[in-house]
Every structure is written in structure tokens, then in C-alpha cells.
mmCIF file of N, CA and C in Angstrom:
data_model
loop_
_atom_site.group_PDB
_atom_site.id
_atom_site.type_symbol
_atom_site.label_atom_id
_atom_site.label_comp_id
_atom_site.label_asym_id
_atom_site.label_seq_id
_atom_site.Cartn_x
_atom_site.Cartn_y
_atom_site.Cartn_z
ATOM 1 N N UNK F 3 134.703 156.580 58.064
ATOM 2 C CA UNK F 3 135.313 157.050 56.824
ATOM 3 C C UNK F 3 136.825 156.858 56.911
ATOM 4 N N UNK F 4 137.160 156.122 55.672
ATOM 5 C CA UNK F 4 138.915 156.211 56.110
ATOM 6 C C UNK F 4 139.454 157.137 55.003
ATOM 7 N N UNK F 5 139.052 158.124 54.483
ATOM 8 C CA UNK F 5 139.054 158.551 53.315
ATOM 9 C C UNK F 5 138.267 159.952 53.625
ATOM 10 N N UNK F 6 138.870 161.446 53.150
ATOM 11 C CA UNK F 6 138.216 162.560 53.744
ATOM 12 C C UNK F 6 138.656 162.500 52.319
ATOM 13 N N UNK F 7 138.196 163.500 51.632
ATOM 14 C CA UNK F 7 138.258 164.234 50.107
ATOM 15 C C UNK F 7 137.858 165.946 50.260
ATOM 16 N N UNK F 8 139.201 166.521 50.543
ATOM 17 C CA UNK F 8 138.939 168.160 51.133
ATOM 18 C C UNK F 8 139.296 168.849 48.704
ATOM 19 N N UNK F 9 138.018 169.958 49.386
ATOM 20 C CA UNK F 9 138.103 170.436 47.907
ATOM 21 C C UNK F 9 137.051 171.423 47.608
ATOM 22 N N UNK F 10 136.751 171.870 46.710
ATOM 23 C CA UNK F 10 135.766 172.892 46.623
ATOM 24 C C UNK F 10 134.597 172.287 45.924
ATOM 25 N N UNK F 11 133.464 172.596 46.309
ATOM 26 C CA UNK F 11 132.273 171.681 45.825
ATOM 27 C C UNK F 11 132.408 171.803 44.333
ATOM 28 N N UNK F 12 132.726 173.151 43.751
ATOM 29 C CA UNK F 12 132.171 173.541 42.293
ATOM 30 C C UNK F 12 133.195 172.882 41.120
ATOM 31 N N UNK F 13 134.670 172.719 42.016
ATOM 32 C CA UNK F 13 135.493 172.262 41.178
ATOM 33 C C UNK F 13 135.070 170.525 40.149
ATOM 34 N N UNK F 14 135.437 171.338 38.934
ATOM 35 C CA UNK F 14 135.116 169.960 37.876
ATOM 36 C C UNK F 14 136.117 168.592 38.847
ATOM 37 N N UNK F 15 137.129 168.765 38.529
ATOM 38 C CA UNK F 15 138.782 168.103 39.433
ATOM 39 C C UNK F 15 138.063 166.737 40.801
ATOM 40 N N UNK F 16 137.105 167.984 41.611
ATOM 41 C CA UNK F 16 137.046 167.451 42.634
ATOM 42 C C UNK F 16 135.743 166.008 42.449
ATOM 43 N N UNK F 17 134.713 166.733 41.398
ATOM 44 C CA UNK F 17 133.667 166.184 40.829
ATOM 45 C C UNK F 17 134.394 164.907 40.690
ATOM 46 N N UNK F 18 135.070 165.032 39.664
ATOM 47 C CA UNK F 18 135.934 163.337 38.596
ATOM 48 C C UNK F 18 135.808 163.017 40.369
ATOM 49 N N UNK F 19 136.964 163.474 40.983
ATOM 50 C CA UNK F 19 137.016 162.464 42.213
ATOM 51 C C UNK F 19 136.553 162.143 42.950
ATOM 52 N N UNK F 20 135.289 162.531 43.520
ATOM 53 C CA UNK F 20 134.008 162.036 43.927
ATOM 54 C C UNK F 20 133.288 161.043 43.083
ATOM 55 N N UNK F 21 133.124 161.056 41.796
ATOM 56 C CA UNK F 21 132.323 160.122 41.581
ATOM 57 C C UNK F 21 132.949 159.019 40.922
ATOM 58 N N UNK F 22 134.648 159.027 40.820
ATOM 59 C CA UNK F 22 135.757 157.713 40.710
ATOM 60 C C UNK F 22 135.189 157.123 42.154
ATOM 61 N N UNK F 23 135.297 157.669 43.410
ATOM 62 C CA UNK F 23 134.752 157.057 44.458
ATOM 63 C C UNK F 23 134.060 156.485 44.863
ATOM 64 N N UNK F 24 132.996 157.294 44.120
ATOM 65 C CA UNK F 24 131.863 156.215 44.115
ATOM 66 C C UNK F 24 131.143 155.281 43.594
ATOM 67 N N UNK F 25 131.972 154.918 42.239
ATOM 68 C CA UNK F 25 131.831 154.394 41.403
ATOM 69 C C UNK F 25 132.715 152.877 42.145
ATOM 70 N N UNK F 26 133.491 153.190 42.752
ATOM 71 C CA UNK F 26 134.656 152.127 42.952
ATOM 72 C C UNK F 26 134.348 151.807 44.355
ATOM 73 N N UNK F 27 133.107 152.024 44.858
ATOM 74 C CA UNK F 27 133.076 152.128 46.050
ATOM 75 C C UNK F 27 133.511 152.444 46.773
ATOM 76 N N UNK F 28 134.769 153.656 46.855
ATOM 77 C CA UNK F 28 135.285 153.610 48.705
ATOM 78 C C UNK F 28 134.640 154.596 49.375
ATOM 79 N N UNK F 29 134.479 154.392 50.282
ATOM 80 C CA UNK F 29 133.827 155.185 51.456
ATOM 81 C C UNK F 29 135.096 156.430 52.034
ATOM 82 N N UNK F 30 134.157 157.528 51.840
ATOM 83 C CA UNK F 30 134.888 158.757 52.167
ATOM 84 C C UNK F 30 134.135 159.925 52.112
ATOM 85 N N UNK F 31 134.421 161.159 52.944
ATOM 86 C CA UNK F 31 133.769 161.829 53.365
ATOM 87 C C UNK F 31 134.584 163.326 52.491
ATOM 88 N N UNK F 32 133.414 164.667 52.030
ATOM 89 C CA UNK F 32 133.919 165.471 51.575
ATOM 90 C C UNK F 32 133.943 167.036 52.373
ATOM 91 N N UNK F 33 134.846 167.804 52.649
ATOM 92 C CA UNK F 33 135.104 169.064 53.132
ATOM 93 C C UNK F 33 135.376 169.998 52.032
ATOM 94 N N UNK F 34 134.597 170.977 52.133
ATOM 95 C CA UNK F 34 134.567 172.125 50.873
ATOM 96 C C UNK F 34 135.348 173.067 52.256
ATOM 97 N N UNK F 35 136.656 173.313 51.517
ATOM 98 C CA UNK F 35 137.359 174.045 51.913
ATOM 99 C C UNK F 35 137.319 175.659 51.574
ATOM 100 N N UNK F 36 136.484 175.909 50.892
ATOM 101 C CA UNK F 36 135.791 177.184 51.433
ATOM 102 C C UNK F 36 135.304 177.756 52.610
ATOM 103 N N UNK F 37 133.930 176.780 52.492
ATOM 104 C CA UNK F 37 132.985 176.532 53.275
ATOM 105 C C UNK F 37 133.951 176.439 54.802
ATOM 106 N N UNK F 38 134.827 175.460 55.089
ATOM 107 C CA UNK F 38 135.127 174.947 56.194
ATOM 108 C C UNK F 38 136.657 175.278 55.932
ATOM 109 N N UNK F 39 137.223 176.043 56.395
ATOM 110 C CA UNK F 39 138.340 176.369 56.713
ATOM 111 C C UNK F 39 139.570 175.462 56.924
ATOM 112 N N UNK F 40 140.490 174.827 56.212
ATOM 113 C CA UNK F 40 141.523 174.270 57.220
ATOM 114 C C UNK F 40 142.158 175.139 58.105
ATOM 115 N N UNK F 41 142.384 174.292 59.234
ATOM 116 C CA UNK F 41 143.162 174.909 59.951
ATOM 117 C C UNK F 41 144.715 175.201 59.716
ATOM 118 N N UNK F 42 145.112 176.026 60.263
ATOM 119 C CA UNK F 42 147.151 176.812 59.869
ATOM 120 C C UNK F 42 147.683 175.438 60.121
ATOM 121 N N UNK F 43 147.971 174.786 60.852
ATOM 122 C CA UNK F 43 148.605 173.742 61.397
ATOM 123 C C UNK F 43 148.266 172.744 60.332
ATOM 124 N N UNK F 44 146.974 172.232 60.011
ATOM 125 C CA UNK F 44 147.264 171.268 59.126
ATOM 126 C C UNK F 44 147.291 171.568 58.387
ATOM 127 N N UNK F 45 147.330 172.627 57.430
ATOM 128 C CA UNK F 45 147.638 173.115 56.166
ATOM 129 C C UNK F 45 149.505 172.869 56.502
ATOM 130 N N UNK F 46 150.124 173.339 57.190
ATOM 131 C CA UNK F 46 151.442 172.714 57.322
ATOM 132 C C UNK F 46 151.895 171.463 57.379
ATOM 133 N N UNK F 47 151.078 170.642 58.159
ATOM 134 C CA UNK F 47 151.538 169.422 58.120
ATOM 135 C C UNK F 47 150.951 168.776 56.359
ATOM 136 N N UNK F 48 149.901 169.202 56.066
ATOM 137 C CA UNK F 48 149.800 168.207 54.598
ATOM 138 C C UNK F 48 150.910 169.026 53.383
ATOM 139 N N UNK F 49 151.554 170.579 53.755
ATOM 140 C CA UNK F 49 152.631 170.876 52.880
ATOM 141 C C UNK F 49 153.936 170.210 53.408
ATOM 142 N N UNK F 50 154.033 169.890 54.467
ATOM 143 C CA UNK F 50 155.272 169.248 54.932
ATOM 144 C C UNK F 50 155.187 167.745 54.217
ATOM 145 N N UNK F 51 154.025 166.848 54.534
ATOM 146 C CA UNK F 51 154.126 165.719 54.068
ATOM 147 C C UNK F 51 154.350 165.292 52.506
ATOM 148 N N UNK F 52 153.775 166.571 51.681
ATOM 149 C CA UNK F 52 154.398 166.829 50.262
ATOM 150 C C UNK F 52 154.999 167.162 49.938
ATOM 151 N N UNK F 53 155.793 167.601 50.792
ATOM 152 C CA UNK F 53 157.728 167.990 50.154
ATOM 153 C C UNK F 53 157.752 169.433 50.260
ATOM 154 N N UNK F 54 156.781 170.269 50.762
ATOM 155 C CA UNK F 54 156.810 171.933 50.990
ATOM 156 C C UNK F 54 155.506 172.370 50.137
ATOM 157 N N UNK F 55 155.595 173.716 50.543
ATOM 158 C CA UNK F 55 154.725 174.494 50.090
ATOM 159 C C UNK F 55 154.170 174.623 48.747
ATOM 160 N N UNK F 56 155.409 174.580 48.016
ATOM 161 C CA UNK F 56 155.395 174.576 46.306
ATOM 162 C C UNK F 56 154.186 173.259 46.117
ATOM 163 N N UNK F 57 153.888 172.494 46.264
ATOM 164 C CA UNK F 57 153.532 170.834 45.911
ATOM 165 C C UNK F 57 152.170 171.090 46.735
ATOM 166 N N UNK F 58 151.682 171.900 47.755
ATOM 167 C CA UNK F 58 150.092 172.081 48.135
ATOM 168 C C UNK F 58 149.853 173.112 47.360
ATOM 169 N N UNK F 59 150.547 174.181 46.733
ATOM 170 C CA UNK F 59 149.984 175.553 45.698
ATOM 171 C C UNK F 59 149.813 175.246 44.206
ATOM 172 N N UNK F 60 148.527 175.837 43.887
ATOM 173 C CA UNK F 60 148.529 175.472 42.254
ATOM 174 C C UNK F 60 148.727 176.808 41.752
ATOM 175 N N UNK F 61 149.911 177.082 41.266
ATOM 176 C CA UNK F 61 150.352 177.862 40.392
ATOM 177 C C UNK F 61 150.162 178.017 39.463
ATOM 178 N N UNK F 62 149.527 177.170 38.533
ATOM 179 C CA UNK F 62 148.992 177.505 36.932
ATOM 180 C C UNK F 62 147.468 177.907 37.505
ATOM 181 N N UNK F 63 147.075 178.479 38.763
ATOM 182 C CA UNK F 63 145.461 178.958 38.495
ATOM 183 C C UNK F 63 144.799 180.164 38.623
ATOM 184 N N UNK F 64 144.240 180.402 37.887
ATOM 185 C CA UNK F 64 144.039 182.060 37.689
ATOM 186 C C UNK F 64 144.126 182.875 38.998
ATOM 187 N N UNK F 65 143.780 182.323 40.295
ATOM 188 C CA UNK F 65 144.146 183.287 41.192
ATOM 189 C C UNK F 65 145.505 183.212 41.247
ATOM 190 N N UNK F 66 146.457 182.574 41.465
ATOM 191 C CA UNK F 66 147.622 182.675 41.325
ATOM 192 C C UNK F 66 147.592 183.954 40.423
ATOM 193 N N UNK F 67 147.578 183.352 39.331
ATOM 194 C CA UNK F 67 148.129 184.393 38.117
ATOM 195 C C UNK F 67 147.570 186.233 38.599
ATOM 196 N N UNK F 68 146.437 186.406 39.540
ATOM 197 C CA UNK F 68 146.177 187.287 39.671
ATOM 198 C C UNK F 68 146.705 188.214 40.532
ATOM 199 N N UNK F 69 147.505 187.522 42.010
ATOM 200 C CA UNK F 69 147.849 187.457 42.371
ATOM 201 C C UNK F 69 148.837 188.721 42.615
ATOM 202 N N UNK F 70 149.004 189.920 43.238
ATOM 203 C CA UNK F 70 150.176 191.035 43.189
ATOM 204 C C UNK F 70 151.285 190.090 43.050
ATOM 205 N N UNK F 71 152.504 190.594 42.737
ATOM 206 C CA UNK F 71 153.524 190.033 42.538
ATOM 207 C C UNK F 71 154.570 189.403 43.978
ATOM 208 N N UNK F 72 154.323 190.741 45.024
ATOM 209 C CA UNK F 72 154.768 190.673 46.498
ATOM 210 C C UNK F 72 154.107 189.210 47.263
ATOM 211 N N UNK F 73 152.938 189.156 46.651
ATOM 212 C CA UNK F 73 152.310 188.109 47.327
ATOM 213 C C UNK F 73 152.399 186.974 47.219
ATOM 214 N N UNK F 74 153.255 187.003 46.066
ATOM 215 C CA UNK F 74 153.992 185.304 45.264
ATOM 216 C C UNK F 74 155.278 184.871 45.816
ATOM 217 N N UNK F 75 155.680 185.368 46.857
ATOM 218 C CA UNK F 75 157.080 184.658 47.643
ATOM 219 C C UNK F 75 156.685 185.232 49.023
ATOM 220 N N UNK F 76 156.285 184.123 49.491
ATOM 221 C CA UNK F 76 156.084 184.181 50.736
ATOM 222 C C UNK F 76 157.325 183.779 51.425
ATOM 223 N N UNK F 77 157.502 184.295 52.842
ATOM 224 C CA UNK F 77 158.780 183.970 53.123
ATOM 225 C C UNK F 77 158.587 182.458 54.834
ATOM 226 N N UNK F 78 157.539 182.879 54.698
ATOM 227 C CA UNK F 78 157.621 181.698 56.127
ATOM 228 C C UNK F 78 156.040 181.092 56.171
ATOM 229 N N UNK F 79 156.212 179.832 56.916
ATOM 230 C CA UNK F 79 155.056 179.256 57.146
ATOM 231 C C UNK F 79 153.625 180.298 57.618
ATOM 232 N N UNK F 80 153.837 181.067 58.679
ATOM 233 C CA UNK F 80 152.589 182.238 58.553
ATOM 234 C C UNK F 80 152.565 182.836 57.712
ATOM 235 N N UNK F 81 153.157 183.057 56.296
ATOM 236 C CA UNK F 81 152.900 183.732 55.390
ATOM 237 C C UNK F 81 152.025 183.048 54.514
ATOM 238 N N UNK F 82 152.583 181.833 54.217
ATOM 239 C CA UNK F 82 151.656 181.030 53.541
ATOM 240 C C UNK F 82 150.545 180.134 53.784
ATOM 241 N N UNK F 83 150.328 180.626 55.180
ATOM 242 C CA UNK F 83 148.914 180.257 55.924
ATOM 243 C C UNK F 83 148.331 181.317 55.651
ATOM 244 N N UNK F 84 148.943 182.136 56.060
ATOM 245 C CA UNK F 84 147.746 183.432 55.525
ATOM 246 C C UNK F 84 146.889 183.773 54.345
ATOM 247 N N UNK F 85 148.154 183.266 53.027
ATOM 248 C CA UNK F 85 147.865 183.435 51.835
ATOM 249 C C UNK F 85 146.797 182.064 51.426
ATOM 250 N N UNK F 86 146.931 181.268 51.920
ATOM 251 C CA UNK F 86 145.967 179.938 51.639
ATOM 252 C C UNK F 86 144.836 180.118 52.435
ATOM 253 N N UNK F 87 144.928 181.048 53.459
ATOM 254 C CA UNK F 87 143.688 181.202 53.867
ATOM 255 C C UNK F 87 142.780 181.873 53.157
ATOM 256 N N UNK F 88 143.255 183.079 52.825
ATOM 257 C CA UNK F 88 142.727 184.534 52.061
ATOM 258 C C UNK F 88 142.189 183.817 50.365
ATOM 259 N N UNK F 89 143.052 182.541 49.670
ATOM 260 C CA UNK F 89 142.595 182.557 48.979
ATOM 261 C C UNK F 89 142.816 180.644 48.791
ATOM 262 N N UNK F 90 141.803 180.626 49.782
ATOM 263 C CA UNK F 90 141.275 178.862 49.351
ATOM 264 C C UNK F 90 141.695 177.900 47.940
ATOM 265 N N UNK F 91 141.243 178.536 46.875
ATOM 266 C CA UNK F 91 141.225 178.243 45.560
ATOM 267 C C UNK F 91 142.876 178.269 45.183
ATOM 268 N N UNK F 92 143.667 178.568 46.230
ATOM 269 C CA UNK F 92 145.462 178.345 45.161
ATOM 270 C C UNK F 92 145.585 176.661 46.571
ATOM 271 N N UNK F 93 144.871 175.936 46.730
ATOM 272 C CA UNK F 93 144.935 174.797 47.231
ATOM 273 C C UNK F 93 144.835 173.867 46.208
ATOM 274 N N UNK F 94 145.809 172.956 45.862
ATOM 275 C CA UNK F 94 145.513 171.763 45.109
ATOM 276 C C UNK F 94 144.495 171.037 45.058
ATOM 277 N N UNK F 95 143.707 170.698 44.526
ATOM 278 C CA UNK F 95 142.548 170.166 44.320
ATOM 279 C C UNK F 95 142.804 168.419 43.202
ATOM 280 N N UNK F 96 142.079 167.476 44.355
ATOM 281 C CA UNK F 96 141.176 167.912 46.001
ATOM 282 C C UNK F 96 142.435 167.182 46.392
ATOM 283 N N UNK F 97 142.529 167.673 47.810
ATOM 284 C CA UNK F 97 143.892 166.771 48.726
ATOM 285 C C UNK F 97 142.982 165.524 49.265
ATOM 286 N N UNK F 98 143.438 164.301 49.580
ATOM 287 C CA UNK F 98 143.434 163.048 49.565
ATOM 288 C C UNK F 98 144.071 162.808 51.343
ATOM 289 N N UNK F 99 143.094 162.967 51.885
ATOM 290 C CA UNK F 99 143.720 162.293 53.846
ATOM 291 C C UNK F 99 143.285 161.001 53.775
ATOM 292 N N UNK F 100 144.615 159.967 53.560
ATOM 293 C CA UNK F 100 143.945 158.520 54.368
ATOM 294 C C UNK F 100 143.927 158.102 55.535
ATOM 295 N N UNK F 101 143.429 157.653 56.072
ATOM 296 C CA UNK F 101 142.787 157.104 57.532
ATOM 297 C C UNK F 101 144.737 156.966 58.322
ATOM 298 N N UNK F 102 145.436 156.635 57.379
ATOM 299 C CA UNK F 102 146.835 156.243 58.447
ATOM 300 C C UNK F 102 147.354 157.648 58.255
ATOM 301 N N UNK F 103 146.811 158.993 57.739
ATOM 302 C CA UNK F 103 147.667 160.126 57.690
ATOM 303 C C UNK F 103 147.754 161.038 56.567
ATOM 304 N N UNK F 104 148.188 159.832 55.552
ATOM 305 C CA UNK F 104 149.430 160.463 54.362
ATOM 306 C C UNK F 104 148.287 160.954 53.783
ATOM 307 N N UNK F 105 148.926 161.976 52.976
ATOM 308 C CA UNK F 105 148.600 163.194 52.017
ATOM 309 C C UNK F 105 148.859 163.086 50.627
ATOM 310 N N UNK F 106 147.516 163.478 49.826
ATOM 311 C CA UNK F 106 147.964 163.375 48.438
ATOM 312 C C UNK F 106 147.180 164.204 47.586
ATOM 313 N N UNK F 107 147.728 164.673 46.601
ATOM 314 C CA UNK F 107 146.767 166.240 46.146
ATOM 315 C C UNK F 107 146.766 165.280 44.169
ATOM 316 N N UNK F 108 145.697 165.961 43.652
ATOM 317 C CA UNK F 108 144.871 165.838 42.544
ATOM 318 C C UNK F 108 144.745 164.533 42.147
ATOM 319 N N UNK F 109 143.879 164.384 41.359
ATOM 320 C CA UNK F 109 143.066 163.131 40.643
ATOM 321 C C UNK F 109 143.841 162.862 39.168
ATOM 322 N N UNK F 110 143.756 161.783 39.184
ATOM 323 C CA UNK F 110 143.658 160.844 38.093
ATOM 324 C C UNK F 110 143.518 159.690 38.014
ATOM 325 N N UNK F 111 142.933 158.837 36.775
ATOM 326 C CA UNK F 111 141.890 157.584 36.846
ATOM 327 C C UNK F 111 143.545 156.806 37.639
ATOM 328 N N UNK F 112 144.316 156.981 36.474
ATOM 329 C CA UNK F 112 145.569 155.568 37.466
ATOM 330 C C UNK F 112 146.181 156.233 38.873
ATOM 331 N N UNK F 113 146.126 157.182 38.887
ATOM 332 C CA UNK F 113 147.025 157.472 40.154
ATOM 333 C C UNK F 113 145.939 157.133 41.602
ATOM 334 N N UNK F 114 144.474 157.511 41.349
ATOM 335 C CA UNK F 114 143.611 156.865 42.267
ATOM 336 C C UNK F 114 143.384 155.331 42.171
ATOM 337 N N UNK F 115 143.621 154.405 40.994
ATOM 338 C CA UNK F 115 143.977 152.838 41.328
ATOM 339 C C UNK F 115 145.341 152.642 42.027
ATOM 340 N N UNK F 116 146.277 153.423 42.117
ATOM 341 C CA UNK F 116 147.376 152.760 42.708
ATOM 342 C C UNK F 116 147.176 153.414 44.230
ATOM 343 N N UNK F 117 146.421 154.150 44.142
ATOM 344 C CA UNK F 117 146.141 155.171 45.569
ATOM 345 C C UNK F 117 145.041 154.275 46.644
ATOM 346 N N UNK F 118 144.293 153.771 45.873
ATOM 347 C CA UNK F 118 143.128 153.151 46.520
ATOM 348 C C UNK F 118 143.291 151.705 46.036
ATOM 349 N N UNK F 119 144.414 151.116 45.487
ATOM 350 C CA UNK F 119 144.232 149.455 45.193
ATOM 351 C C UNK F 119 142.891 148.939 44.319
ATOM 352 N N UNK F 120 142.566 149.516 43.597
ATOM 353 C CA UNK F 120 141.220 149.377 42.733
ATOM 354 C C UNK F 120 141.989 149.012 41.318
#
């Protein structure tokens, strides 16, 4: 697999991008990040490789919005491991690992042709 597709099974988001995949053929493998936990460390390294924390959190999503208010400024990397742990679902959907590394969070029809050369 040069291609992992981490995401939550139920998400519509992740659906489109599973079956753009397979429609276009590329070979890639899926992790329901529920189910299977990322680990603290690479949850840092795929917010580092996106420019910080802000750019792996989805803020327009109802857990966000539900969210106590204290719990919306986290102040350090164990804070916001913690908080991505506790609540899976404020993860961008679905993040994108290619085989050389790089990191890339949500779907769309052109941004997966320029992503995958299709």
C-alpha cells in the first residue's frame, strides 16, 4: 500500500474518498481512527507537517462546537494529544499518508487529481 486513508468508517467525507480511490484505482489501505487509535507522536508529526495544530482540527464540527470553552485553547502539544485523543471526531477527515511521508487532510474530486496524478 503506498497510500493509508486514516478516518472514521461512518464519515460521508471519508466514503467520497474511498470510493474516488477506487474508482481511479489507487491502492490504499483504511484506519478508522476510532477504532485504532493514532498514536501522540504521530498525531504531532502529521500537525507539524501541516503547518500546526489549527490545520489537523476541524473547528466547524459539532464536537468542537460542543466543546467547554477551557478546552478550546490548548496550550501545548500534550494538550492537544489529549484532546484528539478524547475526541477522535475534531480530526480532519480523512488525513492522506503517502508512502514518501507527506500529509494531507480532506477530499476533493481536484485536489485528489493533483494529489494522486489522476
Amino acid at each position: 500500500m503506498s497510500t493509508t486513508l486514516y478516518g472514521l468508517t461512518t464519515c460521508d467525507t471519508c466514503r467520497k474518498a474511498r470510493n474516488w480511490l477506487d474508482r481511479f484505482e489507487v491502492p490504499y489501505g483504511f484506519v478508522d481512527y476510532r477504532a485504532n487509535p493514532v498514536p501522540a507522536a504521530t498525531l504531532k508529526v502529521w500537525a507539524a507537517q501541516l503547518g500546526g495544530w489549527e490545520a489537523l482540527v476541524n473547528k466547524s464540527s459539532t464536537t468542537w462546537r460542543n466543546l467547554l470553552p477551557q478546552r478550546k485553547n490548548p496550550g501545548s502539544d500534550p494538550e492537544w494529544t489529549l484532546l484528539l485523543k478524547e475526541y477522535p471526531a475534531l480530526i480532519r477527515r480523512p488525513v492522506v499518508l503517502r508512502e514518501d511521508g507527506s500529509v494531507s487532510v480532506g477530499f476533493s474530486d481536484n485536489g485528489f487529481k493533483k494529489l494522486f496524478g489522476r
